[in-house]
Tab-separated table of C-alpha atoms in Angstrom:
chain	number	residue	atom	x	y	z
A	30	MET	CA	17.930	3.503	25.591
A	31	SER	CA	14.713	5.065	26.961
A	32	SER	CA	11.311	3.425	26.403
A	33	GLY	CA	10.367	6.235	23.970
A	34	GLU	CA	13.478	5.563	21.906
A	35	LYS	CA	12.729	1.831	21.901
A	36	TYR	CA	9.190	2.346	20.617
A	37	VAL	CA	10.308	4.782	17.903
A	38	ALA	CA	13.051	2.353	16.813
A	39	ALA	CA	10.514	-0.513	16.813
A	40	ALA	CA	8.007	1.451	14.685
A	41	TYR	CA	10.617	2.436	12.103
A	42	LEU	CA	12.042	-1.102	12.108
A	43	VAL	CA	8.561	-2.510	11.397
A	44	VAL	CA	8.235	-0.240	8.339
A	45	PHE	CA	11.742	-1.104	7.128
A	46	VAL	CA	11.286	-4.858	7.616
A	47	GLY	CA	7.818	-4.720	6.010
A	48	VAL	CA	9.124	-3.016	2.876
A	49	LEU	CA	12.178	-5.305	2.790
A	50	ALA	CA	9.981	-8.419	3.069
A	51	TYR	CA	7.831	-7.118	0.208
A	52	VAL	CA	10.908	-6.477	-1.964
A	53	LEU	CA	12.180	-10.012	-1.190
A	54	ILE	CA	8.841	-11.527	-2.220
A	55	ILE	CA	8.875	-9.529	-5.461
A	56	ALA	CA	12.505	-10.569	-6.082
A	57	THR	CA	11.531	-14.244	-5.632
A	58	LYS	CA	8.682	-13.821	-8.119
A	59	LEU	CA	11.006	-12.119	-10.613
A	60	ALA	CA	13.469	-15.010	-10.278
A	61	ARG	CA	10.626	-17.430	-11.089
A	62	LEU	CA	9.647	-15.341	-14.133
A	63	GLU	CA	13.268	-15.313	-15.299
A	64	ARG	CA	13.387	-19.120	-15.013
A	65	GLU	CA	10.139	-19.408	-16.992
A	66	VAL	CA	11.477	-17.125	-19.725
A	67	GLY	CA	14.550	-19.388	-19.962
A	68	GLU	CA	12.342	-22.486	-20.247
A	69	LEU	CA	10.192	-20.866	-22.933
A	70	ALA	CA	13.275	-19.757	-24.875
A	71	GLU	CA	14.570	-23.361	-24.791
A	72	LEU	CA	11.173	-24.621	-25.946
A	73	ALA	CA	11.085	-22.097	-28.796
A	74	LYS	CA	14.623	-23.137	-29.894
A	75	ARG	CA	13.630	-26.824	-29.895
A	76	ARG	CA	10.517	-26.037	-31.939
A	77	LYS	CA	12.581	-24.087	-34.434
A	78	ALA	CA	15.135	-26.917	-34.714
A	79	GLU	CA	12.318	-29.466	-35.196
A	80	SER	CA	10.682	-27.388	-37.939
A	81	LEU	CA	14.029	-26.970	-39.744
A	82	GLY	CA	15.083	-30.592	-39.317
B	16	MET	CA	0.171	6.061	-8.843
B	17	PRO	CA	2.148	5.586	-12.026
B	18	SER	CA	-0.675	5.371	-14.506
B	19	LEU	CA	0.310	4.347	-17.991
B	20	ARG	CA	-0.622	7.855	-19.079
B	21	LEU	CA	1.983	9.478	-16.816
B	22	ARG	CA	4.851	7.502	-18.348
B	23	ILE	CA	7.288	8.031	-15.501
B	24	SER	CA	10.078	5.505	-15.847
B	25	LEU	CA	10.386	3.005	-13.014
B	26	PRO	CA	14.046	3.805	-12.202
B	27	ALA	CA	13.178	7.525	-11.974
B	28	LEU	CA	10.230	6.762	-9.711
B	29	ALA	CA	12.323	4.443	-7.517
B	30	THR	CA	15.077	7.084	-7.250
B	31	LEU	CA	12.499	9.704	-6.286
B	32	ALA	CA	11.014	7.381	-3.647
B	33	LEU	CA	14.445	6.544	-2.234
B	34	GLY	CA	15.439	10.213	-2.070
B	35	LEU	CA	12.185	11.295	-0.465
B	36	VAL	CA	12.130	8.498	2.125
B	37	ALA	CA	15.804	9.052	3.027
B	38	GLY	CA	15.163	12.798	3.245
B	39	ALA	CA	12.068	12.196	5.341
B	40	VAL	CA	13.969	10.055	7.872
B	41	ALA	CA	16.687	12.740	8.104
B	42	LEU	CA	14.067	15.475	8.621
B	43	VAL	CA	12.219	13.446	11.266
B	44	PHE	CA	15.320	12.965	13.414
B	45	PHE	CA	17.409	16.069	12.664
B	46	PHE	CA	14.966	18.833	11.674
B	47	ALA	CA	11.535	18.339	13.263
B	48	PRO	CA	11.423	19.590	16.870
B	49	LEU	CA	10.554	17.294	19.761
B	50	ASP	CA	6.878	17.339	20.691
B	51	ALA	CA	6.341	19.091	24.020
B	52	ASP	CA	3.644	16.640	25.104
B	53	GLN	CA	4.673	13.215	23.780
B	54	GLY	CA	8.405	13.684	23.402
B	55	LEU	CA	10.308	11.296	21.171
B	56	SER	CA	7.439	8.827	20.651
B	57	GLN	CA	5.636	11.506	18.595
B	58	LYS	CA	8.218	10.827	15.848
B	59	ILE	CA	6.154	7.734	14.983
B	60	PHE	CA	3.452	10.133	13.733
B	61	TYR	CA	5.613	11.163	10.750
B	62	PHE	CA	5.496	7.681	9.249
B	63	HIS	CA	2.318	6.281	10.789
B	64	VAL	CA	-0.079	8.928	9.407
B	65	PRO	CA	1.464	9.095	5.879
B	66	ILE	CA	1.345	5.275	5.700
B	67	ALA	CA	-2.348	5.355	6.673
B	68	LEU	CA	-3.081	8.083	4.083
B	69	THR	CA	-1.167	6.061	1.475
B	70	ALA	CA	-3.299	3.014	2.289
B	71	TYR	CA	-6.429	5.140	1.704
B	72	ALA	CA	-4.941	6.393	-1.585
B	73	CYS	CA	-4.236	2.809	-2.713
B	74	PHE	CA	-7.769	1.683	-1.864
B	75	GLY	CA	-9.161	4.755	-3.630
B	76	TRP	CA	-7.018	4.060	-6.705
B	77	GLY	CA	-8.145	0.436	-6.664
B	78	ALA	CA	-11.776	1.559	-6.558
B	79	TRP	CA	-11.203	4.026	-9.417
B	80	LYS	CA	-9.700	1.272	-11.561
B	81	ALA	CA	-12.585	-1.017	-10.584
B	82	LEU	CA	-15.012	1.680	-11.744
B	83	LEU	CA	-13.130	2.000	-15.046
B	84	HIS	CA	-13.358	-1.758	-15.477
B	85	LEU	CA	-17.126	-1.816	-14.910
B	86	TRP	CA	-17.901	1.406	-16.721
B	87	LYS	CA	-15.567	1.528	-19.728
B	88	ARG	CA	-14.293	-2.068	-19.746
B	89	GLU	CA	-10.774	-0.623	-19.813
B	90	PRO	CA	-8.308	-3.446	-20.548
B	91	GLY	CA	-6.035	-4.175	-17.621
B	92	ALA	CA	-8.093	-2.116	-15.179
B	93	ASP	CA	-9.027	-5.218	-13.183
B	94	LEU	CA	-5.362	-6.161	-12.703
B	95	GLU	CA	-4.480	-2.558	-11.769
B	96	SER	CA	-7.333	-2.492	-9.250
B	97	TYR	CA	-6.141	-5.778	-7.729
B	98	VAL	CA	-2.528	-4.591	-7.411
B	99	ALA	CA	-3.605	-1.253	-5.877
B	100	ILE	CA	-5.740	-3.043	-3.276
B	101	HIS	CA	-2.853	-5.401	-2.538
B	102	GLN	CA	-0.648	-2.359	-1.912
B	103	GLY	CA	-3.379	-0.845	0.253
B	104	VAL	CA	-3.540	-3.968	2.412
B	105	ILE	CA	0.256	-3.937	2.874
B	106	PHE	CA	0.224	-0.261	3.881
B	107	GLY	CA	-2.859	-0.940	6.024
B	108	ALA	CA	-0.994	-3.674	7.907
B	109	LEU	CA	1.930	-1.275	8.446
B	110	THR	CA	-0.529	1.379	9.710
B	111	LEU	CA	-1.979	-1.026	12.267
B	112	LEU	CA	1.459	-2.178	13.416
B	113	THR	CA	3.004	1.293	13.743
B	114	GLY	CA	-0.228	2.611	15.299
B	115	SER	CA	-0.175	-0.173	17.846
B	116	ILE	CA	3.419	0.639	18.810
B	117	TRP	CA	2.553	4.346	19.080
B	118	ALA	CA	-0.509	3.516	21.205
B	119	ARG	CA	1.683	1.487	23.567
B	120	ALA	CA	4.185	4.336	23.812
B	121	SER	CA	1.560	7.068	24.318
B	122	TRP	CA	-1.437	5.412	25.986
B	123	GLY	CA	0.198	2.372	27.584
B	124	VAL	CA	-1.914	-0.120	25.600
B	125	TRP	CA	-1.284	-1.944	22.325
B	126	TRP	CA	-4.910	-1.549	21.226
B	127	THR	CA	-8.109	0.090	22.449
B	128	TRP	CA	-11.636	-0.701	21.271
B	129	SER	CA	-12.852	2.682	22.549
B	130	SER	CA	-11.290	4.536	19.619
B	131	ASN	CA	-13.617	4.574	16.609
B	132	GLN	CA	-10.733	5.604	14.344
B	133	LEU	CA	-8.789	2.454	15.188
B	134	VAL	CA	-11.783	0.137	14.999
B	135	LEU	CA	-12.993	1.586	11.686
B	136	PHE	CA	-9.516	1.308	10.184
B	137	LEU	CA	-9.397	-2.327	11.321
B	138	VAL	CA	-12.823	-2.913	9.706
B	139	LEU	CA	-11.581	-1.305	6.479
B	140	PHE	CA	-8.408	-3.428	6.569
B	141	LEU	CA	-10.315	-6.679	7.182
B	142	PHE	CA	-12.839	-5.757	4.463
B	143	TYR	CA	-10.019	-5.471	1.926
B	144	CYS	CA	-8.363	-8.656	3.240
B	145	ALA	CA	-11.643	-10.421	2.412
B	146	TYR	CA	-11.340	-9.025	-1.140
B	147	PHE	CA	-8.615	-11.594	-1.811
B	148	MET	CA	-10.763	-14.414	-0.463
B	149	LEU	CA	-13.535	-13.401	-2.877
B	150	ARG	CA	-11.176	-12.919	-5.799
B	151	PHE	CA	-9.446	-16.266	-5.475
B	152	SER	CA	-12.648	-18.188	-4.797
B	153	VAL	CA	-13.811	-17.424	-8.361
B	154	ASP	CA	-12.127	-18.843	-11.473
B	155	ALA	CA	-10.079	-16.360	-13.514
B	156	GLY	CA	-12.154	-14.586	-16.131
B	157	PRO	CA	-14.702	-11.815	-16.634
B	158	GLN	CA	-16.878	-12.993	-13.732
B	159	ARG	CA	-13.996	-12.765	-11.260
B	160	ALA	CA	-13.057	-9.319	-12.575
B	161	ASN	CA	-16.654	-8.088	-12.205
B	162	PHE	CA	-17.131	-9.480	-8.683
B	163	SER	CA	-13.788	-8.017	-7.572
B	164	ALA	CA	-14.603	-4.615	-9.077
B	165	VAL	CA	-18.004	-4.403	-7.359
B	166	TYR	CA	-16.438	-5.398	-4.031
B	167	ALA	CA	-13.660	-2.813	-4.420
B	168	LEU	CA	-16.267	-0.125	-5.091
B	169	PHE	CA	-18.241	-1.058	-1.974
B	170	GLY	CA	-15.069	-0.839	0.089
B	171	VAL	CA	-14.282	2.700	-0.997
B	172	ALA	CA	-17.409	3.899	0.849
B	173	LEU	CA	-15.676	2.931	4.099
B	174	ILE	CA	-12.726	5.259	3.427
B	175	PRO	CA	-14.444	8.606	4.180
B	176	VAL	CA	-16.151	7.042	7.205
B	177	SER	CA	-12.795	5.822	8.524
B	178	PHE	CA	-11.108	9.131	7.681
B	179	LEU	CA	-13.805	11.270	9.295
B	180	ALA	CA	-14.413	8.977	12.284
B	181	ILE	CA	-12.071	11.059	14.361
B	182	ARG	CA	-14.388	14.047	13.880
B	183	LEU	CA	-17.658	12.151	14.181
B	184	ALA	CA	-16.957	10.656	17.608
B	185	SER	CA	-16.653	12.558	20.862
B	186	ASP	CA	-15.535	9.850	23.336
B	187	PHE	CA	-12.124	9.810	21.922
B	188	ILE	CA	-8.460	9.512	22.800
B	189	HIS	CA	-7.016	9.469	19.279
B	190	PRO	CA	-5.394	12.887	18.639
B	191	THR	CA	-6.846	15.286	16.044
B	192	VAL	CA	-3.971	16.936	14.208
B	193	PHE	CA	-5.694	18.313	11.111
B	194	THR	CA	-8.702	20.480	11.961
B	195	SER	CA	-10.703	23.108	10.057
B	196	ALA	CA	-8.238	25.655	11.486
B	197	GLY	CA	-5.347	23.906	9.711
B	198	PRO	CA	-2.606	21.560	10.919
B	199	GLN	CA	-2.111	21.706	14.703
B	200	MET	CA	1.679	21.615	14.552
B	201	SER	CA	4.636	23.889	13.937
B	202	ALA	CA	5.782	24.791	10.411
B	203	ARG	CA	8.873	22.564	10.740
B	204	MET	CA	6.743	19.630	11.843
B	205	PHE	CA	4.268	20.181	9.005
B	206	PHE	CA	7.046	20.409	6.405
B	207	THR	CA	8.537	17.138	7.705
B	208	PHE	CA	5.108	15.525	7.589
B	209	CYS	CA	4.593	16.654	3.958
B	210	VAL	CA	7.971	15.192	2.904
B	211	CYS	CA	7.105	11.929	4.699
B	212	LEU	CA	3.741	11.800	2.922
B	213	ALA	CA	5.371	12.457	-0.462
B	214	GLY	CA	7.945	9.741	0.299
B	215	MET	CA	5.314	7.172	1.224
B	216	LEU	CA	3.213	7.966	-1.860
B	217	ALA	CA	6.302	7.681	-4.079
B	218	LEU	CA	7.269	4.400	-2.390
B	219	ALA	CA	3.750	3.018	-2.886
B	220	ALA	CA	3.773	4.127	-6.527
B	221	THR	CA	7.132	2.396	-7.071
B	222	LEU	CA	6.016	-0.860	-5.449
B	223	TYR	CA	2.755	-0.671	-7.413
B	224	ALA	CA	4.623	-0.249	-10.700
B	225	VAL	CA	7.024	-3.116	-9.895
B	226	GLU	CA	4.243	-5.491	-8.876
B	227	LEU	CA	2.082	-4.537	-11.854
B	228	SER	CA	4.973	-5.128	-14.274
B	229	GLY	CA	5.551	-8.546	-12.713
B	230	LYS	CA	1.878	-9.484	-12.975
B	231	ARG	CA	1.683	-8.343	-16.616
B	232	LEU	CA	4.831	-10.278	-17.461
B	233	ASP	CA	3.395	-13.340	-15.741
B	234	LEU	CA	0.213	-13.079	-17.845
B	235	ARG	CA	2.154	-12.698	-21.090
B	236	LEU	CA	4.375	-15.640	-20.252
B	237	ARG	CA	1.302	-17.778	-19.586
B	238	GLU	CA	-0.113	-16.777	-22.990
B	239	LEU	CA	3.221	-17.593	-24.632
B	240	ARG	CA	3.405	-20.962	-22.873
B	241	GLU	CA	-0.104	-21.794	-24.104
B	242	ALA	CA	0.817	-20.710	-27.637
B	243	LEU	CA	3.945	-22.898	-27.630
B	244	ALA	CA	2.244	-25.927	-26.016
């Protein structure tokens, strides 16, 4: 691999890894939001059961 | 950017971005001719310049939303401005990294302080990095939104200076590709560049929409948690 090829590969790899890292961070945040929605749904069910009981 | 008024669905936007970026990569390596002067390393141009232009677009969009917040008190404009500037900083970091690699390949150095274009872009990038320090040093509320909006508007003044620096300075090694006589490249190169630019803008719009949806959901969940507490 020539030095030009290495630099081009490195530049495109940086872009790819950068976007991938961003998507991973967003995916982690979405997983946290999903967990919070689950917790809130549980809380709402308990409240409903308390009000009925 | 996928303004609420455009109503482009996120999957459609993501599909468009994926198609354009994949097409752009194919055009860069299988359609665009090799540059007679720089050879293969010139291929970095096709992503480096569109990423830089996308960063400018994100900062500009952030400033526009900041103006709407201050001027019309548009609900959600502060959050949209924040997300756009966050995107701009990410694309700005990618611009600096790809530019540094290209500089090493073409000039033999990772960075040069003699290029006003590079230095001004770094100043712009650091200015917007400081935006987050300001924003998170103030408690959430109208005051934070106002401070952030004013700062974002100040920053947008740096964009034309950074963009035009290449034409304002004479002691310069950074190449000038777009002049008053038009793009200094072949038709095939220019077409590839346009597809790359469209791909980067679509990618930025997709990431912006995803992040904004997440932030809005986060806010609503917080409100719901407070209501249920």
